[in-house]
């Protein structure tokens, strides 16, 4: 073995393709699963940001597609807020009228069933997407969403309405998970960050737009006032289900199922470059290495296992001793994102503002509250990479708790006579805006950013799916309990959420590492395990296999 080979074998930060590069001196390295940031540096297809989004029809279309996935999620969250207080809605479903027996429970149950459906959908979508492709999986869940939306829109009774919301939840939860998955696999490295920003902004935009649509339709006579906004949610879902087929299959999925030649062709089409282009070849080898790496890790971890048994065991890996803290961070940030009370405001803001003595302006205040969250989310992406995740987690948690405490005090002192104390009522409203701004610049983005960063390569897909499932189940719980808490607990509602906000600050202080700018190796030290180091040798072998596969595929592709 020559000295060059010895140096390469001694360093786990190099991949195996360095061993022989006589026929490809132009490439500095072959990217593997461990080096997504290196891939972004070495493979450049042009400018990033907005310029990158509009520089290619496929890229621009991908951005629009991502918007529809996030928008559908946000729309369905926001549309129920005004509908819940419409007299026309109460007339159609008397069980939900304010003076009906146990109405608070049934309102929460009806609202929360969407999140329960989304929770269930998180567990079947990854397998579906791996089996039939990202494109067809998205089309199927979009169809599921539309079926649920039709049931909601035409529901003759409460049972059909709840069933429709549950089915819609399965669709919206999986679209919110599946659209970013597909986009991340077809987008050039330099614009993935911009697409993530667009996805988050689109979610909140869906909340805002659906709120004001239903605010306008409340003045219509009859059931059209709530059936129209229910029905309009089918537009974005239909567009994503049909529009996805104007894009190529994900190159990563094609490689996953052994269709290497088609994977290279798809990547070439997406990048609008010949398959022989060095950038296309480099990215293609990285895809092959990543896919092979995932297979080799599963085989090493669970030799001889396959099918459902392997699927269950790979989920249970997240709770092993060496991974527990990573899972605690991923699931923890999802838990506190929801138990900070954000969806209590989104779903029931008019009820909350009415309880604070602002009945005549409750709908307008609730709508502007959503706009405040949108502004805060936009600001977040200007500061998150400068301030860091841990800092936002700590200070965000404590800063969200303070306005809740103020609201609870004011509610306890003046709720019996808000008209006689208008200043106290407006002070409570101001604290609601302070809360929403603090949430928008902290746990709103952290709930989606941290899970993708803390898990190792081999566990990231299921780790993120589990964290997303935590979002949905906690969202369901908050949606169900909030109406009853508002009706029965009074200021205790705000004390309840304040406690969880303060707990989130303590949790971040004790468990959350700073992931900004850290490599997997550095996170190994933080979490006290050796996940990245253990994966290096597997990556090196995966890179060798990827080189052999790519050489064969490139030859076949050119000959064809």
PDB file of N, CA and C in Angstrom, residues 367-455:
ATOM      1  N   UNK A 367     -57.070  38.087  13.898  1.00  0.00           N
ATOM      2  CA  UNK A 367     -56.455  38.120  12.576  1.00  0.00           C
ATOM      3  C   UNK A 367     -55.126  38.850  12.561  1.00  0.00           C
ATOM      4  N   UNK A 368     -55.034  39.965  13.257  1.00  0.00           N
ATOM      5  CA  UNK A 368     -53.767  40.700  13.299  1.00  0.00           C
ATOM      6  C   UNK A 368     -52.724  39.959  14.129  1.00  0.00           C
ATOM      7  N   UNK A 369     -53.180  39.129  15.072  1.00  0.00           N
ATOM      8  CA  UNK A 369     -52.249  38.305  15.842  1.00  0.00           C
ATOM      9  C   UNK A 369     -51.516  37.334  14.909  1.00  0.00           C
ATOM     10  N   UNK A 370     -52.244  36.748  13.968  1.00  0.00           N
ATOM     11  CA  UNK A 370     -51.627  35.844  13.001  1.00  0.00           C
ATOM     12  C   UNK A 370     -50.630  36.576  12.105  1.00  0.00           C
ATOM     13  N   UNK A 371     -50.967  37.816  11.760  1.00  0.00           N
ATOM     14  CA  UNK A 371     -50.030  38.613  10.951  1.00  0.00           C
ATOM     15  C   UNK A 371     -48.751  38.877  11.735  1.00  0.00           C
ATOM     16  N   UNK A 372     -48.899  39.113  13.042  1.00  0.00           N
ATOM     17  CA  UNK A 372     -47.717  39.316  13.886  1.00  0.00           C
ATOM     18  C   UNK A 372     -46.817  38.096  13.885  1.00  0.00           C
ATOM     19  N   UNK A 373     -47.414  36.906  13.894  1.00  0.00           N
ATOM     20  CA  UNK A 373     -46.604  35.688  13.842  1.00  0.00           C
ATOM     21  C   UNK A 373     -45.872  35.592  12.506  1.00  0.00           C
ATOM     22  N   UNK A 374     -46.539  35.967  11.426  1.00  0.00           N
ATOM     23  CA  UNK A 374     -45.908  35.928  10.111  1.00  0.00           C
ATOM     24  C   UNK A 374     -44.688  36.846  10.066  1.00  0.00           C
ATOM     25  N   UNK A 375     -44.823  38.061  10.605  1.00  0.00           N
ATOM     26  CA  UNK A 375     -43.698  38.992  10.649  1.00  0.00           C
ATOM     27  C   UNK A 375     -42.545  38.409  11.466  1.00  0.00           C
ATOM     28  N   UNK A 376     -42.881  37.810  12.606  1.00  0.00           N
ATOM     29  CA  UNK A 376     -41.847  37.251  13.482  1.00  0.00           C
ATOM     30  C   UNK A 376     -41.102  36.103  12.809  1.00  0.00           C
ATOM     31  N   UNK A 377     -41.827  35.262  12.074  1.00  0.00           N
ATOM     32  CA  UNK A 377     -41.184  34.143  11.383  1.00  0.00           C
ATOM     33  C   UNK A 377     -40.209  34.650  10.330  1.00  0.00           C
ATOM     34  N   UNK A 378     -40.600  35.690   9.610  1.00  0.00           N
ATOM     35  CA  UNK A 378     -39.700  36.268   8.602  1.00  0.00           C
ATOM     36  C   UNK A 378     -38.432  36.805   9.267  1.00  0.00           C
ATOM     37  N   UNK A 379     -38.587  37.478  10.394  1.00  0.00           N
ATOM     38  CA  UNK A 379     -37.429  38.017  11.111  1.00  0.00           C
ATOM     39  C   UNK A 379     -36.508  36.896  11.597  1.00  0.00           C
ATOM     40  N   UNK A 380     -37.110  35.776  12.005  1.00  0.00           N
ATOM     41  CA  UNK A 380     -36.327  34.679  12.563  1.00  0.00           C
ATOM     42  C   UNK A 380     -35.226  34.227  11.630  1.00  0.00           C
ATOM     43  N   UNK A 381     -35.539  34.118  10.369  1.00  0.00           N
ATOM     44  CA  UNK A 381     -34.567  33.573   9.429  1.00  0.00           C
ATOM     45  C   UNK A 381     -33.468  34.570   9.087  1.00  0.00           C
ATOM     46  N   UNK A 382     -33.592  35.783   9.612  1.00  0.00           N
ATOM     47  CA  UNK A 382     -32.503  36.739   9.486  1.00  0.00           C
ATOM     48  C   UNK A 382     -31.530  36.634  10.654  1.00  0.00           C
ATOM     49  N   UNK A 383     -31.965  35.983  11.744  1.00  0.00           N
ATOM     50  CA  UNK A 383     -31.137  35.981  12.953  1.00  0.00           C
ATOM     51  C   UNK A 383     -30.763  34.602  13.463  1.00  0.00           C
ATOM     52  N   UNK A 384     -31.464  33.545  13.006  1.00  0.00           N
ATOM     53  CA  UNK A 384     -31.280  32.237  13.638  1.00  0.00           C
ATOM     54  C   UNK A 384     -29.853  31.721  13.492  1.00  0.00           C
ATOM     55  N   UNK A 385     -29.209  31.977  12.359  1.00  0.00           N
ATOM     56  CA  UNK A 385     -27.843  31.488  12.172  1.00  0.00           C
ATOM     57  C   UNK A 385     -26.811  32.387  12.853  1.00  0.00           C
ATOM     58  N   UNK A 386     -27.227  33.538  13.298  1.00  0.00           N
ATOM     59  CA  UNK A 386     -26.329  34.424  14.037  1.00  0.00           C
ATOM     60  C   UNK A 386     -26.466  34.216  15.547  1.00  0.00           C
ATOM     61  N   UNK A 387     -27.694  34.092  16.004  1.00  0.00           N
ATOM     62  CA  UNK A 387     -27.954  33.959  17.441  1.00  0.00           C
ATOM     63  C   UNK A 387     -27.715  32.531  17.917  1.00  0.00           C
ATOM     64  N   UNK A 388     -28.130  31.548  17.128  1.00  0.00           N
ATOM     65  CA  UNK A 388     -27.964  30.155  17.516  1.00  0.00           C
ATOM     66  C   UNK A 388     -29.224  29.542  18.065  1.00  0.00           C
ATOM     67  N   UNK A 389     -29.317  28.215  17.997  1.00  0.00           N
ATOM     68  CA  UNK A 389     -30.530  27.499  18.404  1.00  0.00           C
ATOM     69  C   UNK A 389     -30.688  27.439  19.922  1.00  0.00           C
ATOM     70  N   UNK A 390     -29.613  27.139  20.619  1.00  0.00           N
ATOM     71  CA  UNK A 390     -29.695  26.995  22.073  1.00  0.00           C
ATOM     72  C   UNK A 390     -30.125  28.307  22.725  1.00  0.00           C
ATOM     73  N   UNK A 391     -29.548  29.403  22.284  1.00  0.00           N
ATOM     74  CA  UNK A 391     -29.897  30.715  22.852  1.00  0.00           C
ATOM     75  C   UNK A 391     -31.367  31.034  22.632  1.00  0.00           C
ATOM     76  N   UNK A 392     -31.848  30.767  21.429  1.00  0.00           N
ATOM     77  CA  UNK A 392     -33.261  31.017  21.144  1.00  0.00           C
ATOM     78  C   UNK A 392     -34.156  30.121  21.988  1.00  0.00           C
ATOM     79  N   UNK A 393     -33.733  28.868  22.213  1.00  0.00           N
ATOM     80  CA  UNK A 393     -34.526  27.956  23.020  1.00  0.00           C
ATOM     81  C   UNK A 393     -34.645  28.410  24.464  1.00  0.00           C
ATOM     82  N   UNK A 394     -33.517  28.874  25.027  1.00  0.00           N
ATOM     83  CA  UNK A 394     -33.516  29.299  26.435  1.00  0.00           C
ATOM     84  C   UNK A 394     -34.305  30.586  26.616  1.00  0.00           C
ATOM     85  N   UNK A 395     -33.896  31.621  25.896  1.00  0.00           N
ATOM     86  CA  UNK A 395     -34.532  32.922  26.082  1.00  0.00           C
ATOM     87  C   UNK A 395     -35.948  32.951  25.514  1.00  0.00           C
ATOM     88  N   UNK A 396     -36.185  32.181  24.450  1.00  0.00           N
ATOM     89  CA  UNK A 396     -37.537  32.117  23.917  1.00  0.00           C
ATOM     90  C   UNK A 396     -38.508  31.524  24.910  1.00  0.00           C
ATOM     91  N   UNK A 397     -38.092  30.441  25.600  1.00  0.00           N
ATOM     92  CA  UNK A 397     -38.977  29.813  26.574  1.00  0.00           C
ATOM     93  C   UNK A 397     -39.349  30.746  27.708  1.00  0.00           C
ATOM     94  N   UNK A 398     -38.351  31.405  28.303  1.00  0.00           N
ATOM     95  CA  UNK A 398     -38.632  32.306  29.428  1.00  0.00           C
ATOM     96  C   UNK A 398     -39.417  33.542  28.981  1.00  0.00           C
ATOM     97  N   UNK A 399     -39.088  34.059  27.785  1.00  0.00           N
ATOM     98  CA  UNK A 399     -39.783  35.263  27.322  1.00  0.00           C
ATOM     99  C   UNK A 399     -41.231  34.979  26.950  1.00  0.00           C
ATOM    100  N   UNK A 400     -41.550  33.750  26.538  1.00  0.00           N
ATOM    101  CA  UNK A 400     -42.951  33.407  26.279  1.00  0.00           C
ATOM    102  C   UNK A 400     -43.733  33.260  27.581  1.00  0.00           C
ATOM    103  N   UNK A 401     -43.070  32.818  28.634  1.00  0.00           N
ATOM    104  CA  UNK A 401     -43.767  32.613  29.894  1.00  0.00           C
ATOM    105  C   UNK A 401     -44.191  33.893  30.576  1.00  0.00           C
ATOM    106  N   UNK A 402     -43.374  34.953  30.442  1.00  0.00           N
ATOM    107  CA  UNK A 402     -43.655  36.212  31.131  1.00  0.00           C
ATOM    108  C   UNK A 402     -44.999  36.824  30.725  1.00  0.00           C
ATOM    109  N   UNK A 403     -45.304  36.982  29.418  1.00  0.00           N
ATOM    110  CA  UNK A 403     -46.613  37.567  29.072  1.00  0.00           C
ATOM    111  C   UNK A 403     -47.783  36.718  29.542  1.00  0.00           C
ATOM    112  N   UNK A 404     -47.619  35.392  29.590  1.00  0.00           N
ATOM    113  CA  UNK A 404     -48.687  34.545  30.120  1.00  0.00           C
ATOM    114  C   UNK A 404     -48.956  34.871  31.589  1.00  0.00           C
ATOM    115  N   UNK A 405     -47.887  35.069  32.373  1.00  0.00           N
ATOM    116  CA  UNK A 405     -48.046  35.396  33.794  1.00  0.00           C
ATOM    117  C   UNK A 405     -48.794  36.726  33.954  1.00  0.00           C
ATOM    118  N   UNK A 406     -48.425  37.719  33.151  1.00  0.00           N
ATOM    119  CA  UNK A 406     -49.086  39.036  33.217  1.00  0.00           C
ATOM    120  C   UNK A 406     -50.570  38.901  32.874  1.00  0.00           C
ATOM    121  N   UNK A 407     -50.864  38.132  31.809  1.00  0.00           N
ATOM    122  CA  UNK A 407     -52.260  37.936  31.416  1.00  0.00           C
ATOM    123  C   UNK A 407     -53.038  37.243  32.538  1.00  0.00           C
ATOM    124  N   UNK A 408     -52.427  36.233  33.140  1.00  0.00           N
ATOM    125  CA  UNK A 408     -53.098  35.508  34.221  1.00  0.00           C
ATOM    126  C   UNK A 408     -53.419  36.428  35.395  1.00  0.00           C
ATOM    127  N   UNK A 409     -52.476  37.310  35.738  1.00  0.00           N
ATOM    128  CA  UNK A 409     -52.706  38.247  36.849  1.00  0.00           C
ATOM    129  C   UNK A 409     -53.834  39.205  36.520  1.00  0.00           C
ATOM    130  N   UNK A 410     -53.788  39.781  35.321  1.00  0.00           N
ATOM    131  CA  UNK A 410     -54.825  40.726  34.913  1.00  0.00           C
ATOM    132  C   UNK A 410     -56.186  40.045  34.845  1.00  0.00           C
ATOM    133  N   UNK A 411     -56.213  38.810  34.326  1.00  0.00           N
ATOM    134  CA  UNK A 411     -57.471  38.066  34.226  1.00  0.00           C
ATOM    135  C   UNK A 411     -58.038  37.799  35.623  1.00  0.00           C
ATOM    136  N   UNK A 412     -57.164  37.381  36.525  1.00  0.00           N
ATOM    137  CA  UNK A 412     -57.626  37.087  37.876  1.00  0.00           C
ATOM    138  C   UNK A 412     -58.170  38.307  38.603  1.00  0.00           C
ATOM    139  N   UNK A 413     -57.604  39.479  38.319  1.00  0.00           N
ATOM    140  CA  UNK A 413     -58.009  40.695  39.019  1.00  0.00           C
ATOM    141  C   UNK A 413     -59.239  41.364  38.412  1.00  0.00           C
ATOM    142  N   UNK A 414     -59.345  41.325  37.069  1.00  0.00           N
ATOM    143  CA  UNK A 414     -60.333  42.185  36.410  1.00  0.00           C
ATOM    144  C   UNK A 414     -61.342  41.458  35.518  1.00  0.00           C
ATOM    145  N   UNK A 415     -61.299  40.139  35.441  1.00  0.00           N
ATOM    146  CA  UNK A 415     -62.193  39.445  34.506  1.00  0.00           C
ATOM    147  C   UNK A 415     -63.666  39.604  34.872  1.00  0.00           C
ATOM    148  N   UNK A 416     -63.967  39.897  36.134  1.00  0.00           N
ATOM    149  CA  UNK A 416     -65.364  40.084  36.531  1.00  0.00           C
ATOM    150  C   UNK A 416     -65.931  41.402  36.039  1.00  0.00           C
ATOM    151  N   UNK A 417     -65.048  42.336  35.652  1.00  0.00           N
ATOM    152  CA  UNK A 417     -65.526  43.650  35.215  1.00  0.00           C
ATOM    153  C   UNK A 417     -64.559  44.271  34.211  1.00  0.00           C
ATOM    154  N   UNK A 418     -64.402  43.601  33.045  1.00  0.00           N
ATOM    155  CA  UNK A 418     -63.509  44.161  32.016  1.00  0.00           C
ATOM    156  C   UNK A 418     -63.972  45.544  31.540  1.00  0.00           C
ATOM    157  N   UNK A 419     -65.293  45.781  31.312  1.00  0.00           N
ATOM    158  CA  UNK A 419     -65.708  47.107  30.850  1.00  0.00           C
ATOM    159  C   UNK A 419     -65.294  48.225  31.799  1.00  0.00           C
ATOM    160  N   UNK A 420     -65.226  47.916  33.101  1.00  0.00           N
ATOM    161  CA  UNK A 420     -64.827  48.928  34.063  1.00  0.00           C
ATOM    162  C   UNK A 420     -63.326  49.130  34.138  1.00  0.00           C
ATOM    163  N   UNK A 421     -62.555  48.292  33.484  1.00  0.00           N
ATOM    164  CA  UNK A 421     -61.099  48.389  33.501  1.00  0.00           C
ATOM    165  C   UNK A 421     -60.539  48.178  32.089  1.00  0.00           C
ATOM    166  N   UNK A 422     -60.868  49.088  31.155  1.00  0.00           N
ATOM    167  CA  UNK A 422     -60.447  48.910  29.758  1.00  0.00           C
ATOM    168  C   UNK A 422     -58.925  48.873  29.599  1.00  0.00           C
ATOM    169  N   UNK A 423     -58.208  49.633  30.422  1.00  0.00           N
ATOM    170  CA  UNK A 423     -56.747  49.640  30.303  1.00  0.00           C
ATOM    171  C   UNK A 423     -56.170  48.252  30.597  1.00  0.00           C
ATOM    172  N   UNK A 424     -56.738  47.584  31.596  1.00  0.00           N
ATOM    173  CA  UNK A 424     -56.267  46.233  31.932  1.00  0.00           C
ATOM    174  C   UNK A 424     -56.551  45.263  30.786  1.00  0.00           C
ATOM    175  N   UNK A 425     -57.723  45.419  30.148  1.00  0.00           N
ATOM    176  CA  UNK A 425     -58.060  44.559  29.017  1.00  0.00           C
ATOM    177  C   UNK A 425     -57.089  44.740  27.859  1.00  0.00           C
ATOM    178  N   UNK A 426     -56.747  45.996  27.546  1.00  0.00           N
ATOM    179  CA  UNK A 426     -55.815  46.252  26.452  1.00  0.00           C
ATOM    180  C   UNK A 426     -54.398  45.821  26.818  1.00  0.00           C
ATOM    181  N   UNK A 427     -54.056  45.907  28.080  1.00  0.00           N
ATOM    182  CA  UNK A 427     -52.736  45.418  28.514  1.00  0.00           C
ATOM    183  C   UNK A 427     -52.633  43.908  28.310  1.00  0.00           C
ATOM    184  N   UNK A 428     -53.730  43.191  28.600  1.00  0.00           N
ATOM    185  CA  UNK A 428     -53.733  41.744  28.374  1.00  0.00           C
ATOM    186  C   UNK A 428     -53.598  41.419  26.889  1.00  0.00           C
ATOM    187  N   UNK A 429     -54.287  42.209  26.054  1.00  0.00           N
ATOM    188  CA  UNK A 429     -54.174  42.018  24.603  1.00  0.00           C
ATOM    189  C   UNK A 429     -52.736  42.261  24.142  1.00  0.00           C
ATOM    190  N   UNK A 430     -52.120  43.300  24.669  1.00  0.00           N
ATOM    191  CA  UNK A 430     -50.729  43.609  24.301  1.00  0.00           C
ATOM    192  C   UNK A 430     -49.803  42.460  24.662  1.00  0.00           C
ATOM    193  N   UNK A 431     -50.054  41.837  25.803  1.00  0.00           N
ATOM    194  CA  UNK A 431     -49.225  40.700  26.219  1.00  0.00           C
ATOM    195  C   UNK A 431     -49.394  39.510  25.266  1.00  0.00           C
ATOM    196  N   UNK A 432     -50.598  39.352  24.702  1.00  0.00           N
ATOM    197  CA  UNK A 432     -50.801  38.286  23.715  1.00  0.00           C
ATOM    198  C   UNK A 432     -49.915  38.509  22.496  1.00  0.00           C
ATOM    199  N   UNK A 433     -49.772  39.771  22.076  1.00  0.00           N
ATOM    200  CA  UNK A 433     -48.902  40.089  20.939  1.00  0.00           C
ATOM    201  C   UNK A 433     -47.433  39.875  21.300  1.00  0.00           C
ATOM    202  N   UNK A 434     -47.072  40.208  22.525  1.00  0.00           N
ATOM    203  CA  UNK A 434     -45.688  39.960  22.964  1.00  0.00           C
ATOM    204  C   UNK A 434     -45.389  38.470  22.907  1.00  0.00           C
ATOM    205  N   UNK A 435     -46.349  37.673  23.387  1.00  0.00           N
ATOM    206  CA  UNK A 435     -46.163  36.216  23.347  1.00  0.00           C
ATOM    207  C   UNK A 435     -45.958  35.725  21.919  1.00  0.00           C
ATOM    208  N   UNK A 436     -46.833  36.143  21.001  1.00  0.00           N
ATOM    209  CA  UNK A 436     -46.775  35.614  19.635  1.00  0.00           C
ATOM    210  C   UNK A 436     -45.471  36.003  18.944  1.00  0.00           C
ATOM    211  N   UNK A 437     -44.950  37.199  19.256  1.00  0.00           N
ATOM    212  CA  UNK A 437     -43.677  37.624  18.669  1.00  0.00           C
ATOM    213  C   UNK A 437     -42.520  36.807  19.240  1.00  0.00           C
ATOM    214  N   UNK A 438     -42.553  36.550  20.543  1.00  0.00           N
ATOM    215  CA  UNK A 438     -41.505  35.732  21.164  1.00  0.00           C
ATOM    216  C   UNK A 438     -41.537  34.306  20.634  1.00  0.00           C
ATOM    217  N   UNK A 439     -42.726  33.771  20.432  1.00  0.00           N
ATOM    218  CA  UNK A 439     -42.849  32.434  19.868  1.00  0.00           C
ATOM    219  C   UNK A 439     -42.325  32.405  18.434  1.00  0.00           C
ATOM    220  N   UNK A 440     -42.685  33.416  17.644  1.00  0.00           N
ATOM    221  CA  UNK A 440     -42.306  33.446  16.235  1.00  0.00           C
ATOM    222  C   UNK A 440     -40.807  33.482  16.007  1.00  0.00           C
ATOM    223  N   UNK A 441     -40.053  34.052  16.961  1.00  0.00           N
ATOM    224  CA  UNK A 441     -38.601  34.130  16.779  1.00  0.00           C
ATOM    225  C   UNK A 441     -37.868  33.042  17.564  1.00  0.00           C
ATOM    226  N   UNK A 442     -38.605  32.087  18.116  1.00  0.00           N
ATOM    227  CA  UNK A 442     -37.917  31.028  18.874  1.00  0.00           C
ATOM    228  C   UNK A 442     -38.469  29.648  18.521  1.00  0.00           C
ATOM    229  N   UNK A 443     -39.497  29.208  19.200  1.00  0.00           N
ATOM    230  CA  UNK A 443     -39.940  27.828  19.038  1.00  0.00           C
ATOM    231  C   UNK A 443     -40.682  27.567  17.737  1.00  0.00           C
ATOM    232  N   UNK A 444     -41.141  28.588  17.063  1.00  0.00           N
ATOM    233  CA  UNK A 444     -41.753  28.370  15.751  1.00  0.00           C
ATOM    234  C   UNK A 444     -40.761  27.742  14.778  1.00  0.00           C
ATOM    235  N   UNK A 445     -39.568  28.323  14.569  1.00  0.00           N
ATOM    236  CA  UNK A 445     -38.595  27.680  13.678  1.00  0.00           C
ATOM    237  C   UNK A 445     -37.843  26.529  14.335  1.00  0.00           C
ATOM    238  N   UNK A 446     -37.599  26.613  15.653  1.00  0.00           N
ATOM    239  CA  UNK A 446     -36.816  25.559  16.314  1.00  0.00           C
ATOM    240  C   UNK A 446     -37.500  24.199  16.222  1.00  0.00           C
ATOM    241  N   UNK A 447     -38.814  24.185  16.244  1.00  0.00           N
ATOM    242  CA  UNK A 447     -39.542  22.929  16.172  1.00  0.00           C
ATOM    243  C   UNK A 447     -39.309  22.171  14.880  1.00  0.00           C
ATOM    244  N   UNK A 448     -38.918  22.892  13.830  1.00  0.00           N
ATOM    245  CA  UNK A 448     -38.637  22.240  12.547  1.00  0.00           C
ATOM    246  C   UNK A 448     -37.146  22.142  12.276  1.00  0.00           C
ATOM    247  N   UNK A 449     -36.349  23.042  12.815  1.00  0.00           N
ATOM    248  CA  UNK A 449     -34.913  23.069  12.510  1.00  0.00           C
ATOM    249  C   UNK A 449     -34.104  22.088  13.344  1.00  0.00           C
ATOM    250  N   UNK A 450     -34.342  22.042  14.656  1.00  0.00           N
ATOM    251  CA  UNK A 450     -33.512  21.211  15.537  1.00  0.00           C
ATOM    252  C   UNK A 450     -33.565  19.710  15.219  1.00  0.00           C
ATOM    253  N   UNK A 451     -34.754  19.126  15.005  1.00  0.00           N
ATOM    254  CA  UNK A 451     -34.768  17.683  14.730  1.00  0.00           C
ATOM    255  C   UNK A 451     -33.925  17.285  13.524  1.00  0.00           C
ATOM    256  N   UNK A 452     -33.885  18.116  12.504  1.00  0.00           N
ATOM    257  CA  UNK A 452     -33.106  17.797  11.305  1.00  0.00           C
ATOM    258  C   UNK A 452     -31.613  17.894  11.553  1.00  0.00           C
ATOM    259  N   UNK A 453     -31.218  18.554  12.647  1.00  0.00           N
ATOM    260  CA  UNK A 453     -29.798  18.778  12.902  1.00  0.00           C
ATOM    261  C   UNK A 453     -29.211  17.828  13.940  1.00  0.00           C
ATOM    262  N   UNK A 454     -29.993  17.347  14.884  1.00  0.00           N
ATOM    263  CA  UNK A 454     -29.412  16.622  16.017  1.00  0.00           C
ATOM    264  C   UNK A 454     -29.260  15.126  15.777  1.00  0.00           C
ATOM    265  N   UNK A 455     -30.020  14.557  14.834  1.00  0.00           N
ATOM    266  CA  UNK A 455     -29.924  13.115  14.602  1.00  0.00           C
ATOM    267  C   UNK A 455     -28.776  12.790  13.650  1.00  0.00           C
TER     268      UNK A 455
END
